[in-house]
Amino acid sequence: WDALNEEIRRFLRDYPLKAGPPEPVPLLNCVRLRIGSVEPLPLRWGVELGDIVHNLRSGLDHLAWQLVIASGQEPDKDTSFPIVKSRKLWKAEVVGPLTSHGKAKSPVKGMSSEAIEILKKHQPFQFDEPFELSLLGGLNSPNLLWNADKHRLVHFAHAHMSSKLPAIRTTPEFPEAAFRWRKCNAYGEIIEGAEIGLAEIETHPLSVTENVVVECQLTMNVGFQTSPTSPIATMGFLTQAVTDIRAIVHELEPLCAG
């Protein structure tokens, strides 16, 4: 993970991302800015990410297996590290089957009560977060990506602008012309020709829109998707997930010693 993260950082640092020529919109006293030429992101990143999330998820299941053994019990085919999105599912799928006599099997059967409480503490439903974080925060990012990579497809890297408004300025020939964003697609996907937004002239006659050259400084981020309509798992989400998993392993490891 650290190697892929560093490679993406280097790539972004040197990425030749620029806005294309401004398009005058005289009726609105604006210029329209679009993404210029774009270099494709390396396809191998999706393959490498699939390997990473598979190892992360497998490592958690290995940990679950050892927690059962450390309690003097025998793991079975249902033993796994549960990752559930709601308290209702935790009760129905994880702890409920421990006390029922039905056919449902619990992934934590045979674990100590201390281990089960630690697993519960790290579940995604424990965190009161905005909708997008509840989908991808904590352990959800690697789990969603792992499921897709295992069953459906290789993830594709997705480039998009950061949440910060791009800086805009004019060339030295028109120092008195000031601009502000009238509309800006701050989270937009970075593809050639995509609209960045409308920059409105504040302190210069309208006619200058035909001549003023506007420079737009863009920043970008990289994320991964399982499909064009799925949420984007950004590097920030994934970095936090790796940090969380390391903390979980550190907390549970003493319980594996039996």
GROMACS .gro file of N, CA and C in nm, residues 54-172:
model
  357
   54HIS      N    1  -0.746  -0.727  -0.125
   54HIS     CA    2  -0.762  -0.871  -0.099
   54HIS      C    3  -0.677  -0.913   0.020
   55ASN      N    4  -0.553  -0.865   0.025
   55ASN     CA    5  -0.465  -0.900   0.137
   55ASN      C    6  -0.516  -0.841   0.268
   56LEU      N    7  -0.569  -0.717   0.263
   56LEU     CA    8  -0.624  -0.656   0.384
   56LEU      C    9  -0.742  -0.738   0.437
   57ARG      N   10  -0.834  -0.771   0.347
   57ARG     CA   11  -0.954  -0.844   0.389
   57ARG      C   12  -0.918  -0.985   0.435
   58SER      N   13  -0.828  -1.050   0.364
   58SER     CA   14  -0.786  -1.185   0.404
   58SER      C   15  -0.717  -1.183   0.540
   59GLY      N   16  -0.636  -1.078   0.563
   59GLY     CA   17  -0.567  -1.066   0.691
   59GLY      C   18  -0.665  -1.056   0.807
   60LEU      N   19  -0.775  -0.983   0.787
   60LEU     CA   20  -0.876  -0.972   0.892
   60LEU      C   21  -0.943  -1.107   0.919
   61ASP      N   22  -0.969  -1.183   0.812
   61ASP     CA   23  -1.029  -1.315   0.831
   61ASP      C   24  -0.932  -1.412   0.899
   62HIS      N   25  -0.805  -1.401   0.867
   62HIS     CA   26  -0.704  -1.482   0.936
   62HIS      C   27  -0.703  -1.449   1.085
   63LEU      N   28  -0.717  -1.319   1.114
   63LEU     CA   29  -0.721  -1.276   1.254
   63LEU      C   30  -0.842  -1.336   1.326
   64ALA      N   31  -0.958  -1.337   1.259
   64ALA     CA   32  -1.078  -1.396   1.318
   64ALA      C   33  -1.055  -1.544   1.349
   65TRP      N   34  -0.991  -1.614   1.258
   65TRP     CA   35  -0.961  -1.757   1.276
   65TRP      C   36  -0.877  -1.779   1.401
   66GLN      N   37  -0.774  -1.695   1.419
   66GLN     CA   38  -0.686  -1.710   1.534
   66GLN      C   39  -0.757  -1.674   1.666
   67LEU      N   40  -0.852  -1.582   1.660
   67LEU     CA   41  -0.927  -1.546   1.781
   67LEU      C   42  -1.010  -1.663   1.831
   68VAL      N   43  -1.064  -1.742   1.740
   68VAL     CA   44  -1.141  -1.860   1.780
   68VAL      C   45  -1.047  -1.965   1.840
   69ILE      N   46  -0.936  -1.990   1.775
   69ILE     CA   47  -0.840  -2.089   1.826
   69ILE      C   48  -0.789  -2.050   1.964
   70ALA      N   49  -0.761  -1.919   1.982
   70ALA     CA   50  -0.710  -1.872   2.111
   70ALA      C   51  -0.811  -1.892   2.224
   71SER      N   52  -0.938  -1.903   2.189
   71SER     CA   53  -1.042  -1.927   2.291
   71SER      C   54  -1.064  -2.076   2.315
   72GLY      N   55  -0.981  -2.160   2.252
   72GLY     CA   56  -0.992  -2.303   2.272
   72GLY      C   57  -1.103  -2.368   2.192
   73GLN      N   58  -1.153  -2.297   2.089
   73GLN     CA   59  -1.261  -2.348   2.007
   73GLN      C   60  -1.208  -2.385   1.867
   74GLU      N   61  -1.294  -2.445   1.789
   74GLU     CA   62  -1.256  -2.490   1.655
   74GLU      C   63  -1.323  -2.399   1.550
   75PRO      N   64  -1.245  -2.326   1.471
   75PRO     CA   65  -1.304  -2.244   1.364
   75PRO      C   66  -1.374  -2.333   1.262
   76ASP      N   67  -1.470  -2.275   1.190
   76ASP     CA   68  -1.536  -2.350   1.083
   76ASP      C   69  -1.547  -2.263   0.958
   77LYS      N   70  -1.620  -2.311   0.858
   77LYS     CA   71  -1.627  -2.241   0.731
   77LYS      C   72  -1.696  -2.105   0.742
   78ASP      N   73  -1.768  -2.079   0.849
   78ASP     CA   74  -1.836  -1.951   0.868
   78ASP      C   75  -1.752  -1.849   0.944
   79THR      N   76  -1.640  -1.892   0.999
   79THR     CA   77  -1.556  -1.801   1.076
   79THR      C   78  -1.499  -1.692   0.986
   80SER      N   79  -1.521  -1.568   1.023
   80SER     CA   80  -1.469  -1.456   0.944
   80SER      C   81  -1.475  -1.330   1.027
   81PHE      N   82  -1.414  -1.224   0.975
   81PHE     CA   83  -1.417  -1.094   1.040
   81PHE      C   84  -1.539  -1.020   0.987
   82PRO      N   85  -1.642  -0.996   1.070
   82PRO     CA   86  -1.763  -0.932   1.021
   82PRO      C   87  -1.744  -0.782   0.995
   83ILE      N   88  -1.801  -0.734   0.885
   83ILE     CA   89  -1.807  -0.591   0.857
   83ILE      C   90  -1.951  -0.562   0.815
   84VAL      N   91  -2.027  -0.501   0.903
   84VAL     CA   92  -2.169  -0.477   0.877
   84VAL      C   93  -2.199  -0.328   0.891
   85LYS      N   94  -2.306  -0.284   0.822
   85LYS     CA   95  -2.333  -0.141   0.811
   85LYS      C   96  -2.434  -0.088   0.913
   86SER      N   97  -2.501  -0.175   0.985
   86SER     CA   98  -2.603  -0.127   1.078
   86SER      C   99  -2.608  -0.214   1.202
   87ARG      N  100  -2.661  -0.157   1.310
   87ARG     CA  101  -2.678  -0.232   1.435
   87ARG      C  102  -2.777  -0.348   1.415
   88LYS      N  103  -2.876  -0.324   1.331
   88LYS     CA  104  -2.975  -0.429   1.303
   88LYS      C  105  -2.909  -0.552   1.242
   89LEU      N  106  -2.820  -0.528   1.145
   89LEU     CA  107  -2.750  -0.640   1.082
   89LEU      C  108  -2.653  -0.707   1.180
   90TRP      N  109  -2.591  -0.626   1.266
   90TRP     CA  110  -2.500  -0.685   1.365
   90TRP      C  111  -2.575  -0.783   1.456
   91LYS      N  112  -2.693  -0.741   1.496
   91LYS     CA  113  -2.773  -0.827   1.583
   91LYS      C  114  -2.824  -0.950   1.508
   92ALA      N  115  -2.869  -0.931   1.384
   92ALA     CA  116  -2.930  -1.041   1.310
   92ALA      C  117  -2.827  -1.140   1.257
   93GLU      N  118  -2.711  -1.090   1.213
   93GLU     CA  119  -2.616  -1.177   1.142
   93GLU      C  120  -2.494  -1.217   1.224
   94VAL      N  121  -2.464  -1.139   1.328
   94VAL     CA  122  -2.340  -1.166   1.402
   94VAL      C  123  -2.367  -1.224   1.540
   95VAL      N  124  -2.435  -1.149   1.627
   95VAL     CA  125  -2.454  -1.199   1.764
   95VAL      C  126  -2.584  -1.277   1.782
   96GLY      N  127  -2.684  -1.249   1.699
   96GLY     CA  128  -2.811  -1.321   1.711
   96GLY      C  129  -2.798  -1.471   1.698
   97PRO      N  130  -2.729  -1.520   1.596
   97PRO     CA  131  -2.716  -1.665   1.579
   97PRO      C  132  -2.642  -1.735   1.692
   98LEU      N  133  -2.569  -1.660   1.776
   98LEU     CA  134  -2.497  -1.723   1.887
   98LEU      C  135  -2.592  -1.780   1.991
   99THR      N  136  -2.710  -1.721   2.002
   99THR     CA  137  -2.805  -1.765   2.105
   99THR      C  138  -2.929  -1.831   2.047
  100SER      N  139  -2.935  -1.840   1.915
  100SER     CA  140  -3.052  -1.902   1.853
  100SER      C  141  -3.020  -2.047   1.817
  101HIS      N  142  -3.124  -2.120   1.786
  101HIS     CA  143  -3.105  -2.261   1.749
  101HIS      C  144  -3.145  -2.283   1.603
  102GLY      N  145  -3.147  -2.176   1.526
  102GLY     CA  146  -3.182  -2.188   1.386
  102GLY      C  147  -3.063  -2.230   1.301
  103LYS      N  148  -3.082  -2.217   1.170
  103LYS     CA  149  -2.976  -2.258   1.077
  103LYS      C  150  -2.870  -2.152   1.057
  104ALA      N  151  -2.900  -2.027   1.097
  104ALA     CA  152  -2.804  -1.918   1.076
  104ALA      C  153  -2.677  -1.944   1.156
  105LYS      N  154  -2.563  -1.915   1.092
  105LYS     CA  155  -2.433  -1.934   1.156
  105LYS      C  156  -2.368  -1.798   1.179
  106SER      N  157  -2.302  -1.784   1.291
  106SER     CA  158  -2.235  -1.658   1.324
  106SER      C  159  -2.089  -1.663   1.283
  107PRO      N  160  -2.036  -1.552   1.225
  107PRO     CA  161  -1.894  -1.548   1.189
  107PRO      C  162  -1.804  -1.538   1.311
  108VAL      N  163  -1.861  -1.505   1.429
  108VAL     CA  164  -1.777  -1.489   1.549
  108VAL      C  165  -1.797  -1.603   1.648
  109LYS      N  166  -1.862  -1.710   1.605
  109LYS     CA  167  -1.882  -1.824   1.694
  109LYS      C  168  -1.748  -1.877   1.744
  110GLY      N  169  -1.736  -1.894   1.875
  110GLY     CA  170  -1.614  -1.946   1.935
  110GLY      C  171  -1.519  -1.839   1.983
  111MET      N  172  -1.542  -1.712   1.949
  111MET     CA  173  -1.456  -1.603   1.996
  111MET      C  174  -1.494  -1.565   2.139
  112SER      N  175  -1.401  -1.508   2.211
  112SER     CA  176  -1.429  -1.459   2.345
  112SER      C  177  -1.519  -1.337   2.339
  113SER      N  178  -1.591  -1.311   2.447
  113SER     CA  179  -1.678  -1.193   2.452
  113SER      C  180  -1.596  -1.065   2.439
  114GLU      N  181  -1.474  -1.066   2.489
  114GLU     CA  182  -1.387  -0.948   2.478
  114GLU      C  183  -1.354  -0.920   2.331
  115ALA      N  184  -1.322  -1.025   2.257
  115ALA     CA  185  -1.290  -1.009   2.116
  115ALA      C  186  -1.411  -0.957   2.038
  116ILE      N  187  -1.529  -1.011   2.068
  116ILE     CA  188  -1.651  -0.969   1.998
  116ILE      C  189  -1.681  -0.822   2.024
  117GLU      N  190  -1.658  -0.777   2.147
  117GLU     CA  191  -1.681  -0.636   2.179
  117GLU      C  192  -1.585  -0.545   2.104
  118ILE      N  193  -1.463  -0.588   2.086
  118ILE     CA  194  -1.367  -0.508   2.009
  118ILE      C  195  -1.408  -0.503   1.862
  119LEU      N  196  -1.452  -0.616   1.809
  119LEU     CA  197  -1.500  -0.618   1.670
  119LEU      C  198  -1.618  -0.522   1.654
  120LYS      N  199  -1.708  -0.523   1.749
  120LYS     CA  200  -1.826  -0.435   1.743
  120LYS      C  201  -1.784  -0.288   1.746
  121LYS      N  202  -1.685  -0.257   1.826
  121LYS     CA  203  -1.640  -0.119   1.842
  121LYS      C  204  -1.590  -0.059   1.712
  122HIS      N  205  -1.538  -0.144   1.624
  122HIS     CA  206  -1.479  -0.095   1.499
  122HIS      C  207  -1.572  -0.108   1.379
  123GLN      N  208  -1.696  -0.141   1.400
  123GLN     CA  209  -1.790  -0.155   1.288
  123GLN      C  210  -1.827  -0.018   1.231
  124PRO      N  211  -1.853  -0.010   1.100
  124PRO     CA  212  -1.888   0.119   1.038
  124PRO      C  213  -2.009   0.186   1.101
  125PHE      N  214  -2.104   0.110   1.154
  125PHE     CA  215  -2.225   0.172   1.208
  125PHE      C  216  -2.199   0.247   1.339
  126GLN      N  217  -2.081   0.234   1.396
  126GLN     CA  218  -2.051   0.301   1.521
  126GLN      C  219  -2.021   0.450   1.505
  127PHE      N  220  -2.000   0.493   1.383
  127PHE     CA  221  -1.954   0.629   1.360
  127PHE      C  222  -2.064   0.713   1.297
  128ASP      N  223  -2.096   0.824   1.360
  128ASP     CA  224  -2.199   0.915   1.313
  128ASP      C  225  -2.135   1.009   1.212
  129GLU      N  226  -2.145   0.975   1.085
  129GLU     CA  227  -2.076   1.049   0.980
  129GLU      C  228  -2.172   1.084   0.868
  130PRO      N  229  -2.133   1.181   0.782
  130PRO     CA  230  -2.216   1.212   0.665
  130PRO      C  231  -2.235   1.090   0.575
  131PHE      N  232  -2.333   1.098   0.487
  131PHE     CA  233  -2.371   0.984   0.404
  131PHE      C  234  -2.253   0.926   0.327
  132GLU      N  235  -2.171   1.015   0.265
  132GLU     CA  236  -2.063   0.963   0.182
  132GLU      C  237  -1.959   0.890   0.267
  133LEU      N  238  -1.941   0.933   0.393
  133LEU     CA  239  -1.846   0.864   0.479
  133LEU      C  240  -1.903   0.733   0.531
  134SER      N  241  -2.035   0.729   0.551
  134SER     CA  242  -2.096   0.604   0.597
  134SER      C  243  -2.085   0.496   0.490
  135LEU      N  244  -2.078   0.538   0.362
  135LEU     CA  245  -2.062   0.441   0.254
  135LEU      C  246  -1.918   0.393   0.242
  136LEU      N  247  -1.822   0.483   0.264
  136LEU     CA  248  -1.684   0.451   0.233
  136LEU      C  249  -1.589   0.465   0.351
  137GLY      N  250  -1.636   0.518   0.462
  137GLY     CA  251  -1.547   0.537   0.574
  137GLY      C  252  -1.510   0.408   0.644
  138GLY      N  253  -1.407   0.417   0.728
  138GLY     CA  254  -1.366   0.303   0.808
  138GLY      C  255  -1.332   0.181   0.724
  139LEU      N  256  -1.391   0.067   0.760
  139LEU     CA  257  -1.362  -0.059   0.692
  139LEU      C  258  -1.443  -0.077   0.563
  140ASN      N  259  -1.534   0.014   0.533
  140ASN     CA  260  -1.620  -0.005   0.417
  140ASN      C  261  -1.544   0.001   0.285
  141SER      N  262  -1.448   0.094   0.272
  141SER     CA  263  -1.376   0.108   0.144
  141SER      C  264  -1.310  -0.022   0.100
  142PRO      N  265  -1.220  -0.079   0.183
  142PRO     CA  266  -1.157  -0.204   0.137
  142PRO      C  267  -1.255  -0.318   0.118
  143ASN      N  268  -1.362  -0.322   0.200
  143ASN     CA  269  -1.458  -0.430   0.188
  143ASN      C  270  -1.535  -0.423   0.057
  144LEU      N  271  -1.582  -0.304   0.020
  144LEU     CA  272  -1.654  -0.287  -0.107
  144LEU      C  273  -1.564  -0.317  -0.226
  145LEU      N  274  -1.443  -0.265  -0.221
  145LEU     CA  275  -1.350  -0.286  -0.333
  145LEU      C  276  -1.310  -0.433  -0.342
  146TRP      N  277  -1.293  -0.497  -0.230
  146TRP     CA  278  -1.256  -0.640  -0.229
  146TRP      C  279  -1.367  -0.724  -0.291
  147ASN      N  280  -1.492  -0.697  -0.254
  147ASN     CA  281  -1.603  -0.773  -0.309
  147ASN      C  282  -1.611  -0.759  -0.461
  148ALA      N  283  -1.595  -0.637  -0.508
  148ALA     CA  284  -1.603  -0.614  -0.652
  148ALA      C  285  -1.487  -0.680  -0.724
  149ASP      N  286  -1.367  -0.668  -0.670
  149ASP     CA  287  -1.248  -0.724  -0.734
  149ASP      C  288  -1.256  -0.877  -0.737
  150LYS      N  289  -1.312  -0.933  -0.633
  150LYS     CA  290  -1.319  -1.079  -0.621
  150LYS      C  291  -1.420  -1.139  -0.718
  151HIS      N  292  -1.531  -1.068  -0.739
  151HIS     CA  293  -1.642  -1.128  -0.813
  151HIS      C  294  -1.669  -1.067  -0.951
  152ARG      N  295  -1.632  -0.938  -0.971
  152ARG     CA  296  -1.684  -0.872  -1.091
  152ARG      C  297  -1.578  -0.816  -1.185
  153LEU      N  298  -1.494  -0.726  -1.135
  153LEU     CA  299  -1.404  -0.656  -1.228
  153LEU      C  300  -1.285  -0.596  -1.156
  154VAL      N  301  -1.187  -0.556  -1.238
  154VAL     CA  302  -1.072  -0.483  -1.185
  154VAL      C  303  -1.113  -0.337  -1.170
  155HIS      N  304  -1.075  -0.275  -1.062
  155HIS     CA  305  -1.111  -0.136  -1.037
  155HIS      C  306  -1.039  -0.044  -1.136
  156PHE      N  307  -1.103   0.065  -1.170
  156PHE     CA  308  -1.035   0.163  -1.254
  156PHE      C  309  -1.009   0.290  -1.174
  157ALA      N  310  -0.890   0.348  -1.199
  157ALA     CA  311  -0.853   0.471  -1.130
  157ALA      C  312  -0.932   0.587  -1.187
  158HIS      N  313  -0.974   0.675  -1.101
  158HIS     CA  314  -1.061   0.786  -1.136
  158HIS      C  315  -0.994   0.915  -1.090
  159ALA      N  316  -0.972   1.008  -1.183
  159ALA     CA  317  -0.913   1.137  -1.149
  159ALA      C  318  -1.022   1.242  -1.138
  160HIS      N  319  -1.019   1.320  -1.033
  160HIS     CA  320  -1.117   1.425  -1.015
  160HIS      C  321  -1.054   1.544  -0.944
  161MET      N  322  -1.114   1.660  -0.964
  161MET     CA  323  -1.062   1.780  -0.899
  161MET      C  324  -1.085   1.774  -0.749
  162SER      N  325  -0.997   1.842  -0.676
  162SER     CA  326  -1.014   1.847  -0.531
  162SER      C  327  -1.129   1.941  -0.498
  163SER      N  328  -1.164   1.945  -0.371
  163SER     CA  329  -1.278   2.027  -0.330
  163SER      C  330  -1.248   2.176  -0.329
  164LYS      N  331  -1.119   2.211  -0.332
  164LYS     CA  332  -1.083   2.352  -0.328
  164LYS      C  333  -1.110   2.416  -0.464
  165LEU      N  334  -1.155   2.541  -0.461
  165LEU     CA  335  -1.176   2.614  -0.586
  165LEU      C  336  -1.042   2.639  -0.654
  166PRO      N  337  -1.030   2.609  -0.784
  166PRO     CA  338  -0.905   2.636  -0.854
  166PRO      C  339  -0.872   2.785  -0.853
  167ALA      N  340  -0.745   2.817  -0.845
  167ALA     CA  341  -0.702   2.956  -0.851
  167ALA      C  342  -0.710   3.006  -0.995
  168ILE      N  343  -0.758   3.127  -1.014
  168ILE     CA  344  -0.765   3.186  -1.148
  168ILE      C  345  -0.700   3.323  -1.146
  169ARG      N  346  -0.628   3.354  -1.252
  169ARG     CA  347  -0.566   3.485  -1.264
  169ARG      C  348  -0.547   3.517  -1.412
  170THR      N  349  -0.527   3.644  -1.440
  170THR     CA  350  -0.504   3.685  -1.579
  170THR      C  351  -0.355   3.695  -1.606
  171THR      N  352  -0.323   3.707  -1.732
  171THR     CA  353  -0.184   3.725  -1.772
  171THR      C  354  -0.142   3.869  -1.744
  172PRO      N  355  -0.012   3.898  -1.740
  172PRO     CA  356   0.036   4.033  -1.705
  172PRO      C  357  -0.017   4.145  -1.795
   0.00000   0.00000   0.00000
